[in-house]
PDB file of C-alpha atoms and ligand atoms in Angstrom:
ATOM      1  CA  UNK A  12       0.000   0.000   0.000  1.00 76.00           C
ATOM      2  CA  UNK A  13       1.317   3.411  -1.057  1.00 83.00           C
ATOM      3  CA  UNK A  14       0.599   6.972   1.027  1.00 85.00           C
ATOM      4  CA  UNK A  15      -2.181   7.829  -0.543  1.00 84.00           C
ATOM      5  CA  UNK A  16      -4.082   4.854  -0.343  1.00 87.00           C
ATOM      6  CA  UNK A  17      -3.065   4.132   3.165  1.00 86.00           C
ATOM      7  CA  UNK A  18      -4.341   8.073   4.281  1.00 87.00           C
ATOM      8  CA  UNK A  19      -7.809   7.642   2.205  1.00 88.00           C
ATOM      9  CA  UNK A  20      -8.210   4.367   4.169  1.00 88.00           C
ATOM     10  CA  UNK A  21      -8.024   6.665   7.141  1.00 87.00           C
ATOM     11  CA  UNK A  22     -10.313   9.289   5.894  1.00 87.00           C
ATOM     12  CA  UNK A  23     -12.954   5.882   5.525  1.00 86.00           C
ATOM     13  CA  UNK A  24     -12.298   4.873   8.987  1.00 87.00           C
ATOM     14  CA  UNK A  25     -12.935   7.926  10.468  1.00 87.00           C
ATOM     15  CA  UNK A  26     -16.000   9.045   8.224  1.00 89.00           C
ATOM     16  CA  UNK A  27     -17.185   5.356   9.136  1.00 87.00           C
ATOM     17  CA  UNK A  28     -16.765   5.868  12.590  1.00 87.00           C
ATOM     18  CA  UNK A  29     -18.412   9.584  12.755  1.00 87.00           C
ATOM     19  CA  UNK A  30     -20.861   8.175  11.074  1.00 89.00           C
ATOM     20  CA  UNK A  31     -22.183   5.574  13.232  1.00 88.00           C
ATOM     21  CA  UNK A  32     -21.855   7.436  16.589  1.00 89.00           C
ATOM     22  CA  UNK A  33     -24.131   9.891  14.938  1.00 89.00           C
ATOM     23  CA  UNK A  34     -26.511   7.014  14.068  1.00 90.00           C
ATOM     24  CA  UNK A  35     -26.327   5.371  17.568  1.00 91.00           C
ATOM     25  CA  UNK A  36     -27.048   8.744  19.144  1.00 91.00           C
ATOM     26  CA  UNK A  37     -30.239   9.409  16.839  1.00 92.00           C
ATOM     27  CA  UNK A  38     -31.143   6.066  17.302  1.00 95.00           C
ATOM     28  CA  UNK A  39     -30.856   6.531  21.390  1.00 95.00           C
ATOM     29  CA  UNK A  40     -32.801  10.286  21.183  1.00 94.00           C
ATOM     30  CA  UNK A  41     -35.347   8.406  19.260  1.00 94.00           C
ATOM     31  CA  UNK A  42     -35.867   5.640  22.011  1.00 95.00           C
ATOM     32  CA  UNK A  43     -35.590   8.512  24.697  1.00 96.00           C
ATOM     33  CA  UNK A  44     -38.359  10.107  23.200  1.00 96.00           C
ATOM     34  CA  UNK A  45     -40.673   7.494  23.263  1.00 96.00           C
ATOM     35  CA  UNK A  46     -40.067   6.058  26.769  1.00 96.00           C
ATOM     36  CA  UNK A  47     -42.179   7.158  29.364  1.00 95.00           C
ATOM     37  CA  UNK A  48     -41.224   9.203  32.122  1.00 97.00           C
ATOM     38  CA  UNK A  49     -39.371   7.511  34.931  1.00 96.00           C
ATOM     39  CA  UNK A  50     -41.886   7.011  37.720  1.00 97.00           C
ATOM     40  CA  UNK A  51     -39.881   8.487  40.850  1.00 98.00           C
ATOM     41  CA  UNK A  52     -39.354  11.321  37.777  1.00 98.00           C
ATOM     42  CA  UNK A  53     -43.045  11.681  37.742  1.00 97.00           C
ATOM     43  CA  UNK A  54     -43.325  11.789  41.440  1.00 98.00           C
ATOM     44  CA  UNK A  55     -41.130  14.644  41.608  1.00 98.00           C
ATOM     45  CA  UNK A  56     -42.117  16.973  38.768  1.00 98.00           C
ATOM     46  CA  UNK A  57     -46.100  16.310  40.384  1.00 97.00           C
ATOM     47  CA  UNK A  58     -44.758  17.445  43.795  1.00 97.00           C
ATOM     48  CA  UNK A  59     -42.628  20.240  42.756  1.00 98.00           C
ATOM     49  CA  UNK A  60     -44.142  21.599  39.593  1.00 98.00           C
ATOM     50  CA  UNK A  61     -47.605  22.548  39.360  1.00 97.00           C
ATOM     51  CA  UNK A  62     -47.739  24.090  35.929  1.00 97.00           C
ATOM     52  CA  UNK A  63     -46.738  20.075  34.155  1.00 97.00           C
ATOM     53  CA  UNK A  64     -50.045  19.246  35.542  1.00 95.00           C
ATOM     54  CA  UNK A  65     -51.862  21.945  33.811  1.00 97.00           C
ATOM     55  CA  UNK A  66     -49.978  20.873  29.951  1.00 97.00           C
ATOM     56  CA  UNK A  67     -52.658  19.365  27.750  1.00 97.00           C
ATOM     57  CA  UNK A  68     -52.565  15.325  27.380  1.00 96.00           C
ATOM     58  CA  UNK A  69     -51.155  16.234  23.501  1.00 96.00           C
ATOM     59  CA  UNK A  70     -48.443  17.901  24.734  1.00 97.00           C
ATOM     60  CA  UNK A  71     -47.466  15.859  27.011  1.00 96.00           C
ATOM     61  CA  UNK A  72     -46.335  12.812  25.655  1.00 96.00           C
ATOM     62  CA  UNK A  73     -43.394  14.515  23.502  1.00 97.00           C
ATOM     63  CA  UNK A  74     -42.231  16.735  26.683  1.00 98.00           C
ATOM     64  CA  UNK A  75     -41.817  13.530  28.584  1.00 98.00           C
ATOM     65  CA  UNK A  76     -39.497  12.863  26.256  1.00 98.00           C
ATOM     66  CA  UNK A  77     -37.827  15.889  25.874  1.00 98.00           C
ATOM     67  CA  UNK A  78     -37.406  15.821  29.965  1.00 98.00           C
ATOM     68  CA  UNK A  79     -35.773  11.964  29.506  1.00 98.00           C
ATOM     69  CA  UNK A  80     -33.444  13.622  26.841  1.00 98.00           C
ATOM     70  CA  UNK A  81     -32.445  16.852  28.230  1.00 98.00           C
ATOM     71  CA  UNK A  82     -31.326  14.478  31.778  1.00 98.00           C
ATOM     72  CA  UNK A  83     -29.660  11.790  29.330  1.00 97.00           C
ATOM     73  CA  UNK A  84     -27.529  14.906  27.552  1.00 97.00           C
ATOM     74  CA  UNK A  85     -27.179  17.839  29.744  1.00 98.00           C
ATOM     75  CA  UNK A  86     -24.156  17.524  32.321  1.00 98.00           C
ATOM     76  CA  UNK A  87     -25.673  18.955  36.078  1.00 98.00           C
ATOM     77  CA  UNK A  88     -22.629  20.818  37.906  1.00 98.00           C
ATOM     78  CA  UNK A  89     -23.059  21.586  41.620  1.00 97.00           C
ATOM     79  CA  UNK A  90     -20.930  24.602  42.831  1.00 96.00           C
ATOM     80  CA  UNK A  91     -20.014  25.993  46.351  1.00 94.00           C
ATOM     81  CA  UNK A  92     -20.563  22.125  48.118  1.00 95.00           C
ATOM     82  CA  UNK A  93     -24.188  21.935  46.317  1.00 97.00           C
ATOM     83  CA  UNK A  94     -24.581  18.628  46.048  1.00 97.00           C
ATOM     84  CA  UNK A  95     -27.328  18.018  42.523  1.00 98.00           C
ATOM     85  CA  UNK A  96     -29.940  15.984  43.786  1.00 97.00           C
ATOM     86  CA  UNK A  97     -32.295  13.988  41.447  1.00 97.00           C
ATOM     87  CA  UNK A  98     -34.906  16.391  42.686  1.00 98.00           C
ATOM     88  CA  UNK A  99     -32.747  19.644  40.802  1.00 98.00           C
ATOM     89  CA  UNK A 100     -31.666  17.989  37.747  1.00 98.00           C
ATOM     90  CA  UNK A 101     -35.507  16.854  37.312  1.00 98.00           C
ATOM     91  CA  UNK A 102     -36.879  20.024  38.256  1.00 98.00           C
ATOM     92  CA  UNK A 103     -34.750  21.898  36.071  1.00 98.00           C
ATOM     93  CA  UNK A 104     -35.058  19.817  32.901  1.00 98.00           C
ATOM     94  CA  UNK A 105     -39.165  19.845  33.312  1.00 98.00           C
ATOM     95  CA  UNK A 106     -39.171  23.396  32.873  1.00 98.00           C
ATOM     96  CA  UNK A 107     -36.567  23.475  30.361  1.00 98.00           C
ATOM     97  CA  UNK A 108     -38.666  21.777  28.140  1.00 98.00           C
ATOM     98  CA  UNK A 109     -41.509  23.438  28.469  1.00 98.00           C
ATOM     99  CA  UNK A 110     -40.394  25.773  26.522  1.00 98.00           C
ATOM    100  CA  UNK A 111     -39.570  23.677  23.303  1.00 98.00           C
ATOM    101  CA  UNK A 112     -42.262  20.997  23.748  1.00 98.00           C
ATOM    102  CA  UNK A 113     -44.396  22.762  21.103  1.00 97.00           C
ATOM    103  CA  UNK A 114     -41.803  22.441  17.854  1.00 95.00           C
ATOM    104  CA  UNK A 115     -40.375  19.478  16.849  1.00 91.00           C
ATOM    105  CA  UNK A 116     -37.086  20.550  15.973  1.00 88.00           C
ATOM    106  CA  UNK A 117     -36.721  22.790  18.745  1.00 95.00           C
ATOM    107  CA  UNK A 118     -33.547  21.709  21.183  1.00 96.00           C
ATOM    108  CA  UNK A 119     -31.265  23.789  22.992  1.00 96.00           C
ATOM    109  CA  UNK A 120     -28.440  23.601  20.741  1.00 92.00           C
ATOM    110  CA  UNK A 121     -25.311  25.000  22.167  1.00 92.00           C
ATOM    111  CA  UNK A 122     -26.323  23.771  26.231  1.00 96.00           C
ATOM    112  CA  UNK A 123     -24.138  21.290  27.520  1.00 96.00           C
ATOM    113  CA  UNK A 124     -23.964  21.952  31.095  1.00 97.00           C
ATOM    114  CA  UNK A 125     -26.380  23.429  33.947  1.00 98.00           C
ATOM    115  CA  UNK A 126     -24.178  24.785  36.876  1.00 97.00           C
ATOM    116  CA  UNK A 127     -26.122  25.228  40.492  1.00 97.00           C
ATOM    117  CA  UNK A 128     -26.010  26.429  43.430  1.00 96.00           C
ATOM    118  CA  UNK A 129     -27.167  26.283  46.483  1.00 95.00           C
ATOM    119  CA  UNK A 130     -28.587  29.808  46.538  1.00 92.00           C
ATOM    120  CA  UNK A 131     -27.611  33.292  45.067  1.00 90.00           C
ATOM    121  CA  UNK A 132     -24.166  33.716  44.019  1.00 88.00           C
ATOM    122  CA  UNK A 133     -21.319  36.215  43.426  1.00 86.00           C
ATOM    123  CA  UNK A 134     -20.186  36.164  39.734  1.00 78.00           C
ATOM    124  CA  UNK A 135     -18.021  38.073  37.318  1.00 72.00           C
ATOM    125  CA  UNK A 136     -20.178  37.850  34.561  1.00 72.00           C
ATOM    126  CA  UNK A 137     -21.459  41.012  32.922  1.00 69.00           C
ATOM    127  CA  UNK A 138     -25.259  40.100  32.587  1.00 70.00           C
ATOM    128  CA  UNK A 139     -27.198  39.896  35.851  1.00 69.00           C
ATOM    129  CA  UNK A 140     -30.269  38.184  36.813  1.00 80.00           C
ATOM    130  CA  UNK A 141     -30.423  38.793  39.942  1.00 80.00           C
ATOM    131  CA  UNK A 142     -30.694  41.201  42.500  1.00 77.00           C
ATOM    132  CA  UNK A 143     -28.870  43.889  45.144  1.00 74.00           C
ATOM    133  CA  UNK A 144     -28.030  43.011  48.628  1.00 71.00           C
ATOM    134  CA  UNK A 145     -28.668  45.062  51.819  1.00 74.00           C
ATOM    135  CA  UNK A 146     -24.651  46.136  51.516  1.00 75.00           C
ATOM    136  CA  UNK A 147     -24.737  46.670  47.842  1.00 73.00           C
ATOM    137  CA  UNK A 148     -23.172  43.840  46.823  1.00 74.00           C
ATOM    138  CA  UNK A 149     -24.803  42.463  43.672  1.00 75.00           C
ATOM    139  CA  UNK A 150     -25.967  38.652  43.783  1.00 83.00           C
ATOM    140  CA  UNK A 151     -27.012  36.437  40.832  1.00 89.00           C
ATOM    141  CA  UNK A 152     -29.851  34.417  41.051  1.00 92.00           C
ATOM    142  CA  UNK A 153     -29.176  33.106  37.481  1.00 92.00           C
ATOM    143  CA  UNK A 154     -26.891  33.747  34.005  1.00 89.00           C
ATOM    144  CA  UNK A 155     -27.532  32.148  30.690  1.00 90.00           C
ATOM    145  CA  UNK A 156     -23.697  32.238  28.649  1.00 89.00           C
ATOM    146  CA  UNK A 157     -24.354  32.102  24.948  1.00 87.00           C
ATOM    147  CA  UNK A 158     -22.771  28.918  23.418  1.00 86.00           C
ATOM    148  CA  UNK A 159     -22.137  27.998  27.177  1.00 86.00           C
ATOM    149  CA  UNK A 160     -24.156  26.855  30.697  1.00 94.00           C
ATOM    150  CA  UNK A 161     -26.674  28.209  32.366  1.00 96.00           C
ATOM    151  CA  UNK A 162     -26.168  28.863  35.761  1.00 95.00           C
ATOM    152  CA  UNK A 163     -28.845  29.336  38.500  1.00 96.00           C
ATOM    153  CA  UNK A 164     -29.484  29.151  42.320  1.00 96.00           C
ATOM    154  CA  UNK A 165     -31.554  26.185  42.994  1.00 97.00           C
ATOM    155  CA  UNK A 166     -33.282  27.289  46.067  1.00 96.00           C
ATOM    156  CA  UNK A 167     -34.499  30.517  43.618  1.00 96.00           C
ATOM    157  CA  UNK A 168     -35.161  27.822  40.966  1.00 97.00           C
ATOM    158  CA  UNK A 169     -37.281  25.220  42.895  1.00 97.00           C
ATOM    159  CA  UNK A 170     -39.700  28.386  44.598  1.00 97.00           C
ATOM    160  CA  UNK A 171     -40.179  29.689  40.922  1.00 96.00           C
ATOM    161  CA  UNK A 172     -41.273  25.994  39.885  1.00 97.00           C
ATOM    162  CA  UNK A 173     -43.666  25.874  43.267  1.00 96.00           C
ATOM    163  CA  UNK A 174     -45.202  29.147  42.198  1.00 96.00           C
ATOM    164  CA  UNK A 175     -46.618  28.815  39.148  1.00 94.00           C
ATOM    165  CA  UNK A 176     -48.966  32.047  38.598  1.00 95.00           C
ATOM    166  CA  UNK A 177     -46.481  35.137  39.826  1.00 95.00           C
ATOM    167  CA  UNK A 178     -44.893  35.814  36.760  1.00 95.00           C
ATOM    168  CA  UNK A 179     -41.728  35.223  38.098  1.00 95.00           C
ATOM    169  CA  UNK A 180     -40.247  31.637  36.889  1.00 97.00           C
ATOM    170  CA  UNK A 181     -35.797  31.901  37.189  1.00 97.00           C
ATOM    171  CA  UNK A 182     -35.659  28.201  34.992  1.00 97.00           C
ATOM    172  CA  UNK A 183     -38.075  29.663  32.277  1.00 98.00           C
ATOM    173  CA  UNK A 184     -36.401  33.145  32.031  1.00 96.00           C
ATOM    174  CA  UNK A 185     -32.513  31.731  31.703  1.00 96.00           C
ATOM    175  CA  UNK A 186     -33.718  29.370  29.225  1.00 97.00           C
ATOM    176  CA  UNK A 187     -35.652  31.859  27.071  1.00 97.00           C
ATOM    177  CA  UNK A 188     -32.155  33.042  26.657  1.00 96.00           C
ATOM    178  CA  UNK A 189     -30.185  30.422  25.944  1.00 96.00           C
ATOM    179  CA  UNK A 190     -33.035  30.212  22.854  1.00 96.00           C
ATOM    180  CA  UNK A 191     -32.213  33.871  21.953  1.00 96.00           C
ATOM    181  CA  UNK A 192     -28.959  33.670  22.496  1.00 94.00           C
ATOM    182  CA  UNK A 193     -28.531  30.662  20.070  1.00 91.00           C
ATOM    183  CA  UNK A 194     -29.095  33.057  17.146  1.00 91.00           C
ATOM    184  CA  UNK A 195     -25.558  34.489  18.136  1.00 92.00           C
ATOM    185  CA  UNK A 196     -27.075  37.736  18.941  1.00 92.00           C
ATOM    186  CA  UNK A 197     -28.771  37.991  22.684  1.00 93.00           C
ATOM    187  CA  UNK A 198     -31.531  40.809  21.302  1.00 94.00           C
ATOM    188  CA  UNK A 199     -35.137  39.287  22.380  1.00 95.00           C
ATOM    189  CA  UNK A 200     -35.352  37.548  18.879  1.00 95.00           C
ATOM    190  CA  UNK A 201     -35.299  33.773  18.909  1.00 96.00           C
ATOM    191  CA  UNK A 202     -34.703  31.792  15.808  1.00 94.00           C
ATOM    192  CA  UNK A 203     -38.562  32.067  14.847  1.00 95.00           C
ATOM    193  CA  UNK A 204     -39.906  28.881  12.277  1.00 92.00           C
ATOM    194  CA  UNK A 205     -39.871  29.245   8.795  1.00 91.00           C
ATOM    195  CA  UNK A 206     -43.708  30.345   8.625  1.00 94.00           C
ATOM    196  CA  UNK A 207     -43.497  33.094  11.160  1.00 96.00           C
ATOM    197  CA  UNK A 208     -42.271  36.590  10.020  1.00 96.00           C
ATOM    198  CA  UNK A 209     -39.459  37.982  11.951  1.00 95.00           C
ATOM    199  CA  UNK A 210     -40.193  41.610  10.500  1.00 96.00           C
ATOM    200  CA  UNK A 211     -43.439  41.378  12.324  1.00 97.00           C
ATOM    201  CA  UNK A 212     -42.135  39.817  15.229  1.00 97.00           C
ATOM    202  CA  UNK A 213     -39.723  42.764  15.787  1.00 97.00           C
ATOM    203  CA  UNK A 214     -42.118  45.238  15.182  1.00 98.00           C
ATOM    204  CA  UNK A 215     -44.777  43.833  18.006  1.00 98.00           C
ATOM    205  CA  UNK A 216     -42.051  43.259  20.530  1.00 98.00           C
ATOM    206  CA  UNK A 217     -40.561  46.777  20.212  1.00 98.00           C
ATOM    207  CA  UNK A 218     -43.416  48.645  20.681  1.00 98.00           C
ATOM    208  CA  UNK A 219     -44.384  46.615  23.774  1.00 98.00           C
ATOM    209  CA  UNK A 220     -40.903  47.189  24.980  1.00 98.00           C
ATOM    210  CA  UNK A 221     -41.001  50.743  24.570  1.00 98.00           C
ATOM    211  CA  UNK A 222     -44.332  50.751  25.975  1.00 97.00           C
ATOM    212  CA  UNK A 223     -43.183  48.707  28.869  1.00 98.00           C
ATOM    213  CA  UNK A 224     -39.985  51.452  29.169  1.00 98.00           C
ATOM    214  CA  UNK A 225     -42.414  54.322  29.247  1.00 98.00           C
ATOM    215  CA  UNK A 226     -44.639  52.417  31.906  1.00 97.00           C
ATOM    216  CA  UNK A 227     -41.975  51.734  34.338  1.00 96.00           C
ATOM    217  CA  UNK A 228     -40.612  55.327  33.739  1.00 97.00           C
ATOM    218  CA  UNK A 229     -44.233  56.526  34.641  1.00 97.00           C
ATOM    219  CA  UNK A 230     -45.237  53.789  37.451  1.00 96.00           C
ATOM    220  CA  UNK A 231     -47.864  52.526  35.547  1.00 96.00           C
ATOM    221  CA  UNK A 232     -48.240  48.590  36.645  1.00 94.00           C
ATOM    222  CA  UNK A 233     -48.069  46.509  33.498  1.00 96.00           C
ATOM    223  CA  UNK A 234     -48.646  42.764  33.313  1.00 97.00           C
ATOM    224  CA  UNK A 235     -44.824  42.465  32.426  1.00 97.00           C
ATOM    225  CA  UNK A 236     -42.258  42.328  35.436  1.00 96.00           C
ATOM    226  CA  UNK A 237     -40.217  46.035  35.021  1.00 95.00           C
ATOM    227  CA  UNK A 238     -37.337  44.280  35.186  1.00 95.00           C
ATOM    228  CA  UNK A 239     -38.130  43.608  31.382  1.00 96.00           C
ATOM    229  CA  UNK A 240     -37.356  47.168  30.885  1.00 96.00           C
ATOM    230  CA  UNK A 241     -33.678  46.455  30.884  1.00 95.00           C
ATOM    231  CA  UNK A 242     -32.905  45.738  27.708  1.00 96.00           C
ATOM    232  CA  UNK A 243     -34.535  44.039  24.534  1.00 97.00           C
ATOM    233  CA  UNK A 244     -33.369  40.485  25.724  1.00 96.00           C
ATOM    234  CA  UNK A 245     -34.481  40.673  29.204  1.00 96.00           C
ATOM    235  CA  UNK A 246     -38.086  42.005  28.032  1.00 98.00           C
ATOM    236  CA  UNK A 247     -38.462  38.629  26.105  1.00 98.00           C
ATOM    237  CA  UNK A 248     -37.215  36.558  28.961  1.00 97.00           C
ATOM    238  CA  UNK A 249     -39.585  38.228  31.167  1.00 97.00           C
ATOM    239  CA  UNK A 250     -42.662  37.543  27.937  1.00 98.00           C
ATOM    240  CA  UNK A 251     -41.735  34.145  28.427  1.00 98.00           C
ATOM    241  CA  UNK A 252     -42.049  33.834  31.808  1.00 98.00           C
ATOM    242  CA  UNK A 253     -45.417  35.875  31.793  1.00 98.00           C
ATOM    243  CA  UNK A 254     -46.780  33.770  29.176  1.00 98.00           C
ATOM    244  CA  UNK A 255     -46.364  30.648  31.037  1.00 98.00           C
ATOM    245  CA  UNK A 256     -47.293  31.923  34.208  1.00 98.00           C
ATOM    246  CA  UNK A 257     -49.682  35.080  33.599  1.00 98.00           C
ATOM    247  CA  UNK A 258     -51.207  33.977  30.317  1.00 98.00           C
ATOM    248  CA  UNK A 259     -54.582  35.157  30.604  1.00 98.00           C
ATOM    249  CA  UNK A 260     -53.328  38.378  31.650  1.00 98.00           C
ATOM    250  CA  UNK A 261     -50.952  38.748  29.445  1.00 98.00           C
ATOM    251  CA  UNK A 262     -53.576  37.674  26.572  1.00 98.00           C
ATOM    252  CA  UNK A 263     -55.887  40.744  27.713  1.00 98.00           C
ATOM    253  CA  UNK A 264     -53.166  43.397  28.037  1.00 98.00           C
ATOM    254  CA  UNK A 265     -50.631  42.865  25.181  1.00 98.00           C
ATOM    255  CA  UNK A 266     -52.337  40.175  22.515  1.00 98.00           C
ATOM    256  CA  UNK A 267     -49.904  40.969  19.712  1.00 98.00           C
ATOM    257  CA  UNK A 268     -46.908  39.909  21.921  1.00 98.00           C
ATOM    258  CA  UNK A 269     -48.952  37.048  22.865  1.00 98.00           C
ATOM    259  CA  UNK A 270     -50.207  36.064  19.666  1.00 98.00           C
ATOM    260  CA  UNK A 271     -46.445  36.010  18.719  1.00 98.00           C
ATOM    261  CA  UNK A 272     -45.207  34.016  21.386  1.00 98.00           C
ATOM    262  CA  UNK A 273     -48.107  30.848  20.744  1.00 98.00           C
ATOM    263  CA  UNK A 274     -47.404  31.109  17.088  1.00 98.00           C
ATOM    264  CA  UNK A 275     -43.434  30.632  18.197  1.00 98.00           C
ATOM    265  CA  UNK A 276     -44.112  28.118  21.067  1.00 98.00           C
ATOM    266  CA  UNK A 277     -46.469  26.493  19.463  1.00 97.00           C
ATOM    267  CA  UNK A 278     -49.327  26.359  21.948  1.00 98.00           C
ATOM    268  CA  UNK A 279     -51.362  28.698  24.242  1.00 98.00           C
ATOM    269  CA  UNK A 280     -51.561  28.534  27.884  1.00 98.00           C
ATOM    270  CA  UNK A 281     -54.522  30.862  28.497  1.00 97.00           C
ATOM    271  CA  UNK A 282     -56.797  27.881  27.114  1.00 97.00           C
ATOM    272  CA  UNK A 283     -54.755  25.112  29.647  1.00 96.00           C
TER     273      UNK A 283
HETATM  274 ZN1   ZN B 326     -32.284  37.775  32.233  1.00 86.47          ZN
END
């Protein structure tokens, strides 16, 4: 055997072998998706998570599913002696998929890892979700890093799961962003499906941001958290988590924005 042929039968090899991981890992997703949930898994997301119970019987066959995936794929971290306890990485996977139950090809495709602690933390990163202590120090309660983890105190994470009608929902909001931040760009725009217009989907969530901005500036109570007045990103994070948790509401006061968000998520929870 010459060079040549001996560096094309390497090129084989290793397309071969590419090849069939990629296979075996469909093949496993696809088997994942059809097993039902684990029933201690069950148990768990019944006790801790009101809002699964609400998801209509059509829905909830595929987020099953999703939930089996995201705990077969995503790697749970704990940080500052937080030990991850079935009871988190469940907990935090349920809700995670929530939010993509609705699309079929919808995945959170740069996430590898979720990182947790056991409360609020101190962090260097730029973007805060979180909020400022009695001495001024400022805490995070949760970060979303585009093409990285997401981060977020569990204690915060397991009351917003609990709660289900406040608004306020940590797991939903850092994982709205890790969907707009997997265009590249964290601006409040998520990769929208081929039959919704993103033109239009700008337009309606500008205005409501603005109004939201001149509302907060005002003190004029709006459905939306003002914390969505931040910045373009943080106004959709908060949208999600007000759709999933305020949806009626939310339906009355700003139906554009909501219109956009069932079209993008697929369903509508004022009619759960
Ligand atoms: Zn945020």
């Amino acid at each position: 055997m010459n060079g040549a042929t001996v560096l094309l039968l390497i090129i084989v090899g290793a397309a071969l072998f590419y090849a069939t991981r990629l296979m075996q890992r469909r093949r496993r997703r696809a088997a994942l998706m059809q097993t039902p949930l684990d029933e201690r898994h069950r148990a768990i997301i019944t006790r801790r998570i009101p809002l699964y119970q609400k998801v209509p019987l059509y829905l909830r066959g595929r987020l099953d599913g999703l939930i089996n995936r995201f705990l077969d794929e995503i790697q749970f971290v704990g940080r500052d002696g937080f030990e991850v306890s079935e009871d988190a990485r469940v907990v935090i996977a349920a809700q995670a998929c929530l939010l993509i139950m609705g699309q079929s090809h919808r995945w959170f495709p740069t996430l590898k890892s979720v990182i947790l602690y056991p409360a609020a933390f101190k962090s260097k990163a730029k973007k805060f979700d979180g909020y400022i202590q009695h001495d001024g120090t400022p805490v995070h309660t949760g970060e979303s890093w585009m093409r990285g983890p997401v981060v977020l105190a569990w204690d915060h994470a397991a009351f917003g799961a609990l709660v289900d009608d406040d608004g306020r929902n940590l797991v939903l909001h850092e994982f709205a962003h890790q969907l707009d931040e997997a265009t590249g760009v964290a601006d409040g725009a998520p990769l929208l499906g081929e039959d919704q217009n993103a033109a239009g989907w700008g337009r309606v969530f500008q205005e409501s941001y603005d109004r939201l901005r001149r509302d907060v500036e005002t003190g004029r109570p709006t459905v939306f958290d003002a914390y969505g007045a931040s910045a373009p990103a943080e106004f959709f994070a908060v949208a999600v988590e007000t759709f999933f948790e305020k949806p009626r509401d939310m339906h009355a006061e700003e139906p554009q924005v909501y219109k956009e968000m069932t079209h993008y998520f697929g369903f509508d929870p004022a009619k759960w």
